[in-house]
Short mmCIF file of C-alpha atoms and ligand atoms in Angstrom, two decimals:
data_model
loop_
_atom_site.label_atom_id
_atom_site.label_comp_id
_atom_site.label_asym_id
_atom_site.label_seq_id
_atom_site.Cartn_x
_atom_site.Cartn_y
_atom_site.Cartn_z
CA MET A 452 126.77 -112.25 -52.77
CA SER A 453 130.29 -110.93 -52.41
CA SER A 454 131.68 -108.45 -55.02
CA HIS A 455 133.53 -111.40 -56.49
CA ASP A 456 131.63 -112.87 -59.48
CA SER A 457 130.19 -116.21 -58.45
CA THR A 458 129.40 -117.16 -61.88
CA THR A 459 133.01 -117.62 -62.75
CA ALA A 460 134.53 -117.62 -59.22
CA THR A 461 136.87 -120.71 -58.83
CA SER A 462 135.80 -121.14 -55.21
CA ASN A 463 132.18 -120.78 -53.86
CA LEU A 464 130.68 -120.91 -50.14
CA LEU A 465 127.03 -121.16 -50.11
CA ARG A 466 126.06 -120.82 -46.02
CA GLY A 467 122.95 -121.38 -43.98
CA ALA A 468 120.88 -123.09 -46.38
CA THR A 469 118.61 -126.33 -45.51
CA LEU A 470 119.93 -128.96 -47.65
CA LEU A 471 117.13 -130.97 -49.07
CA HIS A 472 118.39 -134.64 -49.99
CA LEU A 473 116.31 -136.62 -52.48
CA ASP A 474 118.39 -139.99 -52.78
CA PRO A 475 117.52 -140.94 -50.13
CA PRO A 476 115.49 -138.17 -48.60
CA GLY A 477 116.81 -136.17 -45.62
CA THR A 478 117.38 -132.61 -44.35
CA GLU A 479 120.35 -131.07 -42.96
CA LYS A 480 121.46 -127.52 -42.34
CA ALA A 481 125.06 -127.01 -43.78
CA ASP A 482 127.51 -124.71 -45.66
CA LEU A 483 128.89 -125.98 -48.92
CA ARG A 484 132.18 -125.41 -50.70
CA ILE A 485 132.19 -125.61 -54.36
CA GLN A 486 135.53 -125.52 -55.91
CA GLN A 487 136.40 -126.94 -59.81
CA GLY A 488 132.53 -127.64 -60.49
CA ARG A 489 132.24 -129.97 -57.38
CA ILE A 490 131.26 -130.03 -53.72
CA THR A 491 134.53 -130.00 -51.94
CA GLU A 492 133.36 -129.34 -48.33
CA ILE A 493 130.18 -129.69 -46.46
CA ALA A 494 129.98 -128.79 -42.89
CA PRO A 495 127.60 -127.31 -40.29
CA SER A 496 129.90 -124.04 -40.55
CA LEU A 497 132.63 -123.13 -42.84
CA LYS A 498 134.99 -120.22 -42.85
CA PRO A 499 135.74 -118.43 -46.06
CA LEU A 500 138.86 -118.44 -47.81
CA THR A 501 140.57 -115.78 -49.25
CA GLY A 502 138.96 -114.58 -52.31
CA GLU A 503 136.17 -116.91 -52.02
CA SER A 504 132.83 -115.83 -53.24
CA VAL A 505 130.47 -116.03 -50.35
CA GLU A 506 126.80 -116.49 -50.41
CA ASP A 507 124.30 -116.22 -47.52
CA LEU A 508 121.37 -118.58 -48.55
CA SER A 509 120.05 -118.39 -44.54
CA GLY A 510 116.31 -119.22 -44.84
CA SER A 511 116.50 -121.03 -48.44
CA TRP A 512 116.24 -124.43 -49.40
CA LEU A 513 118.90 -126.24 -51.52
CA MET A 514 117.83 -129.33 -53.47
CA PRO A 515 120.10 -131.24 -56.20
CA GLY A 516 119.61 -130.19 -59.94
CA LEU A 517 116.62 -132.12 -61.36
CA VAL A 518 116.94 -134.32 -64.58
CA VAL A 519 114.56 -134.74 -67.49
CA GLY A 520 114.81 -138.31 -67.95
CA HIS A 521 113.17 -138.27 -71.76
CA HIS A 522 112.49 -134.75 -73.66
CA HIS A 523 111.83 -133.60 -76.87
CA LEU A 524 113.11 -130.34 -77.05
CA TYR A 525 111.81 -130.05 -80.72
CA SER A 526 108.18 -129.38 -79.19
CA ALA A 527 109.23 -126.25 -77.54
CA LEU A 528 107.17 -124.36 -80.17
CA ALA A 529 104.48 -126.67 -80.49
CA CYS A 530 101.75 -124.60 -78.03
CA GLY A 531 99.48 -122.57 -80.47
CA MET A 532 100.32 -124.43 -83.60
CA PRO A 533 97.56 -125.65 -85.99
CA LEU A 534 95.78 -128.93 -84.58
CA PRO A 535 93.35 -131.23 -86.32
CA SER A 536 89.83 -130.36 -85.83
CA SER A 537 88.95 -133.32 -84.05
CA PRO A 538 91.00 -135.86 -81.66
CA PRO A 539 93.02 -138.38 -83.89
CA PRO A 540 91.60 -141.73 -83.39
CA THR A 541 94.90 -143.75 -82.82
CA PHE A 542 98.32 -142.86 -81.68
CA ALA A 543 99.63 -143.20 -85.33
CA ASP A 544 97.07 -140.86 -86.44
CA MET A 545 98.29 -138.36 -83.64
CA LEU A 546 101.76 -138.86 -85.04
CA ALA A 547 100.84 -138.17 -88.35
CA GLN A 548 98.55 -135.30 -87.83
CA VAL A 549 100.44 -133.35 -84.98
CA TRP A 550 103.89 -134.39 -84.25
CA TRP A 551 105.11 -135.39 -87.65
CA LYS A 552 103.93 -131.99 -89.34
CA LEU A 553 105.73 -130.23 -86.51
CA ASP A 554 109.03 -131.91 -86.82
CA ARG A 555 108.94 -131.92 -90.67
CA ALA A 556 108.79 -128.37 -90.45
CA LEU A 557 111.80 -127.72 -88.13
CA ASP A 558 114.94 -126.30 -89.89
CA GLU A 559 118.20 -125.12 -88.22
CA ASP A 560 117.03 -122.11 -86.88
CA ALA A 561 113.90 -123.65 -85.32
CA VAL A 562 115.98 -126.38 -83.75
CA GLN A 563 118.22 -123.93 -82.35
CA VAL A 564 115.26 -121.60 -80.83
CA SER A 565 113.54 -124.54 -79.64
CA ALA A 566 116.38 -125.80 -77.74
CA LEU A 567 116.85 -122.42 -76.39
CA VAL A 568 113.62 -121.83 -75.39
CA GLY A 569 113.20 -125.43 -73.95
CA GLY A 570 116.26 -124.74 -72.17
CA VAL A 571 115.30 -121.98 -70.47
CA GLY A 572 112.22 -123.19 -69.08
CA ALA A 573 114.41 -126.37 -67.73
CA LEU A 574 116.27 -123.70 -65.95
CA ARG A 575 113.49 -121.93 -64.29
CA ALA A 576 112.27 -125.42 -63.13
CA GLY A 577 115.28 -126.38 -61.36
CA VAL A 578 116.49 -128.69 -64.08
CA THR A 579 120.11 -128.74 -64.73
CA THR A 580 120.13 -131.97 -67.13
CA ILE A 581 118.11 -132.85 -70.10
CA VAL A 582 118.18 -136.39 -71.53
CA ASP A 583 116.62 -135.20 -75.06
CA HIS A 584 115.33 -137.52 -78.05
CA HIS A 585 115.46 -135.29 -81.17
CA ALA A 586 113.92 -135.27 -84.54
CA SER A 587 113.98 -133.00 -87.59
CA PRO A 588 113.73 -135.05 -90.77
CA ASN A 589 114.48 -131.94 -92.99
CA PHE A 590 117.55 -130.83 -90.96
CA ILE A 591 119.37 -134.22 -89.77
CA GLN A 592 123.10 -133.57 -90.11
CA GLY A 593 124.31 -130.95 -87.88
CA SER A 594 121.02 -131.18 -85.38
CA LEU A 595 122.54 -132.63 -82.42
CA GLU A 596 125.48 -130.28 -82.83
CA CYS A 597 122.94 -127.27 -82.92
CA ILE A 598 121.30 -128.53 -79.66
CA ASP A 599 124.58 -129.17 -78.05
CA GLU A 600 125.72 -125.47 -78.72
CA ALA A 601 122.60 -124.09 -77.65
CA LEU A 602 122.23 -126.13 -74.18
CA GLY A 603 126.03 -125.45 -73.58
CA GLN A 604 125.23 -121.69 -74.14
CA LEU A 605 122.62 -122.04 -71.30
CA GLY A 606 125.26 -124.10 -69.08
CA LEU A 607 122.98 -127.28 -69.06
CA ARG A 608 124.19 -130.79 -69.31
CA ARG A 609 122.70 -132.74 -72.05
CA ILE A 610 122.20 -136.38 -73.30
CA LEU A 611 121.55 -136.18 -76.97
CA CYS A 612 120.37 -138.52 -79.64
CA TYR A 613 118.65 -138.42 -83.11
CA GLU A 614 115.53 -140.69 -83.66
CA VAL A 615 116.28 -142.89 -86.42
CA THR A 616 113.35 -144.17 -88.45
CA ASP A 617 112.29 -145.34 -91.56
CA ARG A 618 109.19 -143.32 -92.04
CA GLY A 619 111.43 -140.89 -94.55
CA GLY A 620 112.97 -143.92 -96.53
CA ALA A 621 116.26 -145.87 -95.94
CA GLU A 622 118.39 -142.61 -96.98
CA LYS A 623 117.08 -140.56 -94.16
CA ALA A 624 117.34 -143.68 -91.71
CA ARG A 625 120.95 -143.67 -92.80
CA GLN A 626 121.44 -139.92 -91.96
CA GLY A 627 119.83 -140.51 -88.86
CA ILE A 628 122.63 -142.98 -87.72
CA GLU A 629 125.17 -140.70 -89.32
CA ALA A 630 124.13 -137.74 -87.25
CA HIS A 631 125.37 -138.92 -84.08
CA LYS A 632 128.80 -139.45 -85.26
CA GLY A 633 130.26 -135.80 -85.09
CA LEU A 634 129.41 -135.29 -81.27
CA MET A 635 130.33 -139.14 -80.47
CA ASP A 636 133.92 -138.41 -81.09
CA ARG A 637 133.91 -135.23 -78.62
CA ASP A 638 134.94 -135.24 -75.25
CA GLY A 639 131.66 -133.87 -73.53
CA ALA A 640 133.90 -133.47 -70.13
CA GLY A 641 131.01 -134.63 -67.94
CA MET A 642 128.40 -131.74 -69.57
CA MET A 643 127.54 -133.60 -72.93
CA ALA A 644 127.06 -137.34 -73.91
CA VAL A 645 125.50 -139.14 -76.95
CA MET A 646 123.17 -142.04 -76.92
CA VAL A 647 121.91 -143.57 -80.23
CA GLY A 648 118.30 -142.74 -80.66
CA GLY A 649 115.46 -144.67 -82.48
CA HIS A 650 112.00 -143.63 -82.85
CA ALA A 651 110.00 -146.67 -82.32
CA ASN A 652 110.16 -150.13 -83.26
CA PHE A 653 107.11 -149.71 -85.34
CA THR A 654 108.86 -147.20 -87.57
CA MET A 655 112.13 -148.94 -87.89
CA SER A 656 112.75 -152.11 -90.21
CA ASP A 657 114.98 -154.95 -88.80
CA ALA A 658 117.89 -153.72 -91.03
CA THR A 659 117.55 -150.10 -89.54
CA LEU A 660 117.07 -151.06 -85.74
CA SER A 661 120.00 -153.36 -86.24
CA ALA A 662 122.46 -150.71 -87.61
CA ALA A 663 121.20 -148.38 -84.83
CA ALA A 664 121.82 -150.90 -82.24
CA ALA A 665 125.17 -151.76 -83.72
CA LEU A 666 126.23 -148.08 -83.46
CA ALA A 667 124.88 -147.87 -79.94
CA ARG A 668 126.90 -151.16 -78.97
CA ASP A 669 130.14 -150.01 -80.73
CA ALA A 670 130.06 -146.47 -78.79
CA GLY A 671 128.78 -148.48 -75.64
CA SER A 672 126.19 -145.70 -75.39
CA GLY A 673 122.97 -147.58 -75.10
CA LEU A 674 119.84 -147.00 -77.45
CA HIS A 675 117.07 -144.38 -76.64
CA ILE A 676 113.73 -145.55 -78.07
CA HIS A 677 110.05 -145.33 -77.66
CA MET A 678 108.78 -148.70 -76.55
CA ALA A 679 105.49 -149.78 -76.60
CA GLU A 680 103.86 -146.29 -76.04
CA ALA A 681 100.69 -147.23 -77.63
CA PRO A 682 99.18 -150.49 -78.78
CA ASP A 683 100.12 -149.54 -82.68
CA ASP A 684 103.93 -150.45 -81.59
CA ARG A 685 103.44 -154.09 -81.15
CA GLN A 686 100.24 -154.40 -83.68
CA THR A 687 102.17 -152.97 -86.73
CA VAL A 688 105.58 -154.75 -85.77
CA GLY A 689 103.57 -158.18 -85.70
CA GLU A 690 105.94 -159.45 -83.07
CA GLU A 691 106.46 -159.19 -79.60
CA LEU A 692 108.77 -155.90 -79.18
CA VAL A 693 110.97 -156.97 -76.33
CA ALA A 694 111.60 -160.40 -78.22
CA ARG A 695 112.40 -158.45 -81.43
CA MET A 696 114.90 -156.46 -79.81
CA GLU A 697 116.51 -159.39 -78.53
CA ARG A 698 116.62 -160.90 -81.74
CA LEU A 699 117.99 -157.91 -83.21
CA GLY A 700 120.46 -157.18 -80.55
CA ALA A 701 119.10 -154.06 -79.79
CA LEU A 702 118.08 -154.60 -75.96
CA LEU A 703 121.52 -153.18 -74.57
CA PRO A 704 122.91 -152.27 -71.31
CA GLY A 705 122.37 -148.53 -70.55
CA SER A 706 119.48 -148.24 -72.92
CA LEU A 707 116.61 -146.16 -72.25
CA LEU A 708 113.20 -147.42 -73.41
CA ALA A 709 110.42 -144.60 -73.18
CA HIS A 710 106.95 -145.07 -72.16
CA CYS A 711 106.65 -149.30 -71.91
CA VAL A 712 102.93 -148.67 -71.13
CA HIS A 713 101.78 -151.76 -72.98
CA LEU A 714 104.30 -154.29 -71.78
CA GLU A 715 103.74 -157.30 -69.64
CA PRO A 716 105.37 -157.93 -66.31
CA ASP A 717 107.98 -160.38 -67.99
CA ASP A 718 108.79 -157.92 -70.66
CA LEU A 719 109.88 -155.50 -68.01
CA ARG A 720 111.86 -158.19 -66.24
CA ARG A 721 113.78 -158.96 -69.36
CA ILE A 722 114.62 -155.31 -69.64
CA ALA A 723 115.46 -154.87 -66.39
CA ASP A 724 117.69 -158.11 -66.56
CA ALA A 725 119.33 -156.82 -69.76
CA GLY A 726 120.59 -153.64 -67.74
CA ALA A 727 118.31 -151.06 -69.57
CA TRP A 728 116.25 -148.05 -68.05
CA VAL A 729 112.64 -147.53 -68.44
CA SER A 730 111.09 -143.75 -68.52
CA HIS A 731 107.73 -142.77 -67.66
CA GLN A 732 105.71 -139.81 -69.01
CA PRO A 733 102.57 -139.92 -67.23
CA ARG A 734 101.07 -136.49 -68.25
CA SER A 735 102.22 -137.34 -72.07
CA ASN A 736 100.39 -140.88 -71.56
CA MET A 737 97.39 -138.85 -70.48
CA ASN A 738 97.48 -136.38 -73.55
CA ASN A 739 98.24 -138.82 -76.01
CA ALA A 740 95.25 -141.47 -74.41
CA VAL A 741 97.87 -144.11 -74.77
CA GLY A 742 96.84 -145.81 -71.74
CA HIS A 743 98.27 -145.94 -68.05
CA ALA A 744 101.76 -147.62 -67.45
CA PRO A 745 101.97 -150.89 -65.56
CA LEU A 746 103.64 -149.04 -62.58
CA SER A 747 103.32 -152.27 -60.20
CA SER A 748 105.62 -153.87 -62.65
CA PHE A 749 108.28 -150.86 -63.26
CA GLY A 750 111.32 -151.68 -61.15
CA GLU A 751 114.03 -149.51 -59.78
CA ASN A 752 115.65 -148.73 -63.38
CA THR A 753 112.44 -146.45 -63.86
CA ILE A 754 113.21 -142.59 -64.50
CA LEU A 755 110.99 -139.81 -65.13
CA GLY A 756 110.83 -137.71 -68.08
CA THR A 757 108.40 -134.93 -69.41
CA ASP A 758 108.30 -136.39 -73.10
CA GLY A 759 108.44 -132.84 -74.34
CA ILE A 760 105.57 -131.45 -72.16
CA GLY A 761 108.02 -128.68 -70.89
CA SER A 762 110.83 -129.41 -68.53
CA ASP A 763 108.75 -129.23 -65.01
CA MET A 764 109.91 -132.21 -63.28
CA LEU A 765 107.88 -131.54 -60.16
CA ALA A 766 104.58 -131.04 -62.29
CA GLU A 767 105.41 -134.21 -63.71
CA LEU A 768 105.91 -136.02 -60.33
CA GLN A 769 102.65 -134.56 -59.28
CA ALA A 770 100.74 -135.65 -61.98
CA GLY A 771 101.91 -138.99 -61.87
CA TYR A 772 101.30 -139.06 -58.73
CA PHE A 773 97.74 -138.43 -58.65
CA ARG A 774 97.15 -140.69 -61.95
CA ALA A 775 98.76 -143.66 -59.89
CA GLN A 776 96.63 -142.99 -56.83
CA GLU A 777 93.52 -143.07 -58.95
CA ALA A 778 94.57 -146.10 -60.70
CA GLY A 779 95.32 -147.89 -57.58
CA ASP A 780 98.87 -148.41 -58.11
CA PRO A 781 101.27 -148.71 -54.84
CA TRP A 782 103.28 -145.92 -56.21
CA PHE A 783 103.52 -143.37 -53.16
CA PRO A 784 105.47 -139.84 -53.00
CA ASP A 785 108.66 -141.91 -51.71
CA ARG A 786 108.48 -144.17 -55.12
CA PHE A 787 108.02 -141.25 -57.03
CA CYS A 788 111.07 -139.38 -55.16
CA GLN A 789 113.04 -142.58 -56.33
CA ALA A 790 112.20 -142.43 -59.71
CA LEU A 791 112.97 -138.65 -59.84
CA SER A 792 116.27 -139.41 -58.48
CA ALA A 793 116.95 -142.49 -60.44
CA SER A 794 117.21 -139.84 -63.27
CA ALA A 795 119.83 -138.29 -62.30
CA VAL A 796 121.69 -141.37 -61.41
CA PHE A 797 121.03 -142.73 -65.08
CA ALA A 798 122.36 -139.61 -66.41
CA GLY A 799 125.09 -139.40 -64.02
CA GLU A 800 126.37 -142.91 -65.51
CA LYS A 801 126.08 -141.54 -69.06
CA LEU A 802 128.20 -138.28 -68.32
CA GLY A 803 130.58 -140.05 -65.82
CA VAL A 804 129.88 -137.93 -62.99
CA ASP A 805 128.18 -137.98 -59.79
CA LEU A 806 124.77 -136.04 -60.30
CA GLY A 807 121.67 -135.89 -57.96
CA HIS A 808 123.48 -135.93 -54.65
CA ILE A 809 124.52 -133.25 -52.35
CA GLN A 810 127.64 -134.67 -51.01
CA LYS A 811 131.58 -134.11 -50.88
CA GLY A 812 132.70 -135.33 -54.32
CA ALA A 813 129.26 -134.52 -56.33
CA GLN A 814 128.94 -132.32 -58.91
CA ALA A 815 127.51 -129.02 -58.11
CA ASP A 816 124.25 -129.00 -59.41
CA LEU A 817 122.17 -127.30 -57.11
CA VAL A 818 118.71 -125.33 -56.95
CA VAL A 819 118.26 -122.55 -54.46
CA MET A 820 114.52 -122.31 -53.66
CA ASP A 821 112.24 -120.00 -51.58
CA PRO A 822 110.65 -122.04 -48.70
CA VAL A 823 107.32 -122.43 -48.68
CA PRO A 824 106.24 -121.72 -44.77
CA GLY A 825 104.61 -124.68 -43.08
CA PRO A 826 105.37 -127.83 -41.25
CA PRO A 827 108.93 -129.02 -40.37
CA LEU A 828 110.51 -130.80 -43.46
CA SER A 829 111.89 -134.18 -42.43
CA ALA A 830 113.21 -137.22 -44.05
CA ALA A 831 109.72 -139.04 -43.50
CA ASN A 832 107.66 -135.99 -45.05
CA LEU A 833 110.07 -134.59 -48.00
CA PRO A 834 108.66 -136.83 -50.55
CA ALA A 835 104.88 -136.08 -49.73
CA ALA A 836 106.13 -132.35 -49.82
CA LEU A 837 107.52 -132.83 -53.47
CA VAL A 838 103.95 -133.78 -54.25
CA PHE A 839 101.78 -131.34 -51.79
CA ARG A 840 104.17 -128.44 -51.47
CA PHE A 841 106.65 -127.85 -53.78
CA SER A 842 106.40 -126.17 -57.35
CA SER A 843 109.16 -124.84 -59.77
CA SER A 844 107.54 -121.24 -58.53
CA MET A 845 109.92 -121.70 -55.53
CA VAL A 846 113.24 -121.81 -57.97
CA ARG A 847 115.35 -118.72 -57.25
CA HIS A 848 118.77 -119.79 -58.43
CA VAL A 849 120.17 -122.68 -60.29
CA MET A 850 123.89 -123.82 -60.25
CA VAL A 851 125.36 -126.32 -62.89
CA ALA A 852 128.60 -127.58 -62.45
CA GLY A 853 129.66 -124.86 -59.85
CA SER A 854 128.44 -121.80 -62.02
CA TRP A 855 125.39 -119.75 -61.59
CA ARG A 856 123.22 -120.27 -64.72
CA LEU A 857 119.88 -118.90 -63.30
CA ARG A 858 119.98 -115.95 -60.93
CA HIS A 859 116.50 -114.77 -59.51
CA GLY A 860 114.62 -116.53 -61.83
CA MET A 861 116.75 -115.19 -65.26
CA PRO A 862 119.17 -117.23 -67.40
CA VAL A 863 122.66 -115.94 -66.79
CA GLY A 864 124.21 -114.28 -70.01
CA LEU A 865 121.01 -114.53 -72.20
CA ASP A 866 118.68 -112.05 -73.61
CA VAL A 867 115.37 -113.50 -72.77
CA ALA A 868 113.40 -110.83 -74.33
CA GLY A 869 115.52 -111.12 -77.40
CA LEU A 870 115.01 -115.03 -77.32
CA ASP A 871 111.22 -114.40 -77.10
CA GLU A 872 110.89 -112.15 -79.91
CA ARG A 873 112.59 -114.41 -82.15
CA ALA A 874 110.68 -117.39 -80.84
CA ARG A 875 107.61 -115.75 -81.88
CA TRP A 876 108.75 -115.16 -85.01
CA THR A 877 110.25 -118.74 -85.93
CA ALA A 878 107.18 -120.18 -84.33
CA LEU A 879 104.97 -118.74 -87.00
CA ASP A 880 107.33 -119.85 -89.62
CA VAL A 881 107.36 -123.34 -88.42
CA TRP A 882 103.74 -123.31 -88.22
CA ARG A 883 103.44 -121.73 -91.84
CA ARG A 884 105.55 -124.71 -93.05
CA PHE A 885 102.79 -127.30 -91.76
CA ASP A 886 101.73 -129.69 -94.97
ZN1 LIG B 1180 109.06 -139.29 -76.48
#
């Protein structure tokens, strides 16, 4: 690295890396010039400009920044929290006995610490954009601003929403809808966007779901909602879920329906025809024992998320691949690579920028990785390498919008030891508040 500080340089030259394209898969040895946050030149050999920061990445691999398509940063302090003595029998019991105890215990400090802790984990896993689905029923107004600020501090892109629900009564549902409006009026400048969140059909009345959908329609943001994650959703509603959303004007283009485990092929077709997206979280589906998603009916509108089980998209992809193989689903490595890339396309549409590509004009969201020695990487075997060869331990540096945000595994401008100390106390506080 030159003496010029490349975290703030206006022009960066990255030389000598092997570029790994994910969409479509491909490899290429090339230099990259980055200016104003975007890739402006890409060629086998570029000469440095005067005053330009130059980084020699010979021998490194360079991949587009990854996107968590469905996350719950609020769960970042969950590991170690008090759990029921035996596994909850149903998904609704799981929510009541585990996740809703956690989100009710979150105050402003806990929301902020969760976002910072989750954001650090994301950078370390090569993630540059998080699509978050947030709940903190005792700190609703201002919660999205709090997450926005924390992720902004880390330099991460974010697409935020609040999980609107009637589980705390009509007044909290109204506050949940209102919580979106502060950030909606702001210009996210390609770094932040707001969707309208809904928890799930089975915790939202017709009136609440209609009101959330109306705001999403007016804002053109789409709705971000859990959909048929477990059989409880449809059973409680007593109506076919896609039909209900159609009836309430809630199946909007650009919406994101998380899980979709218990839907029929025709439901999934209608979702795709409406221009909505589906997100797949295989580790969460296994952890909550909600069933295996009908992958053979999931279309090109499918993206990958973690549902709050950290931010490691390579680990998610790998777990998903092995589960699909076990189930006999025709989802091979190239199909998972496609869904991983679709997460960046989805996020790019929300943020109004080109994400997930290493090409001229695309955003400079890049992950520098230490190579794993082995067979030559090629367009043909890169998807299989994602499954069988890659891991987040390879991540060395991360750039977002042309600025280095992780250097040698450490977030830039953040006291990680101080955050760890704070997170320990905050987690104990949160767990003490469990009722
Ligand atoms: Zn979720």
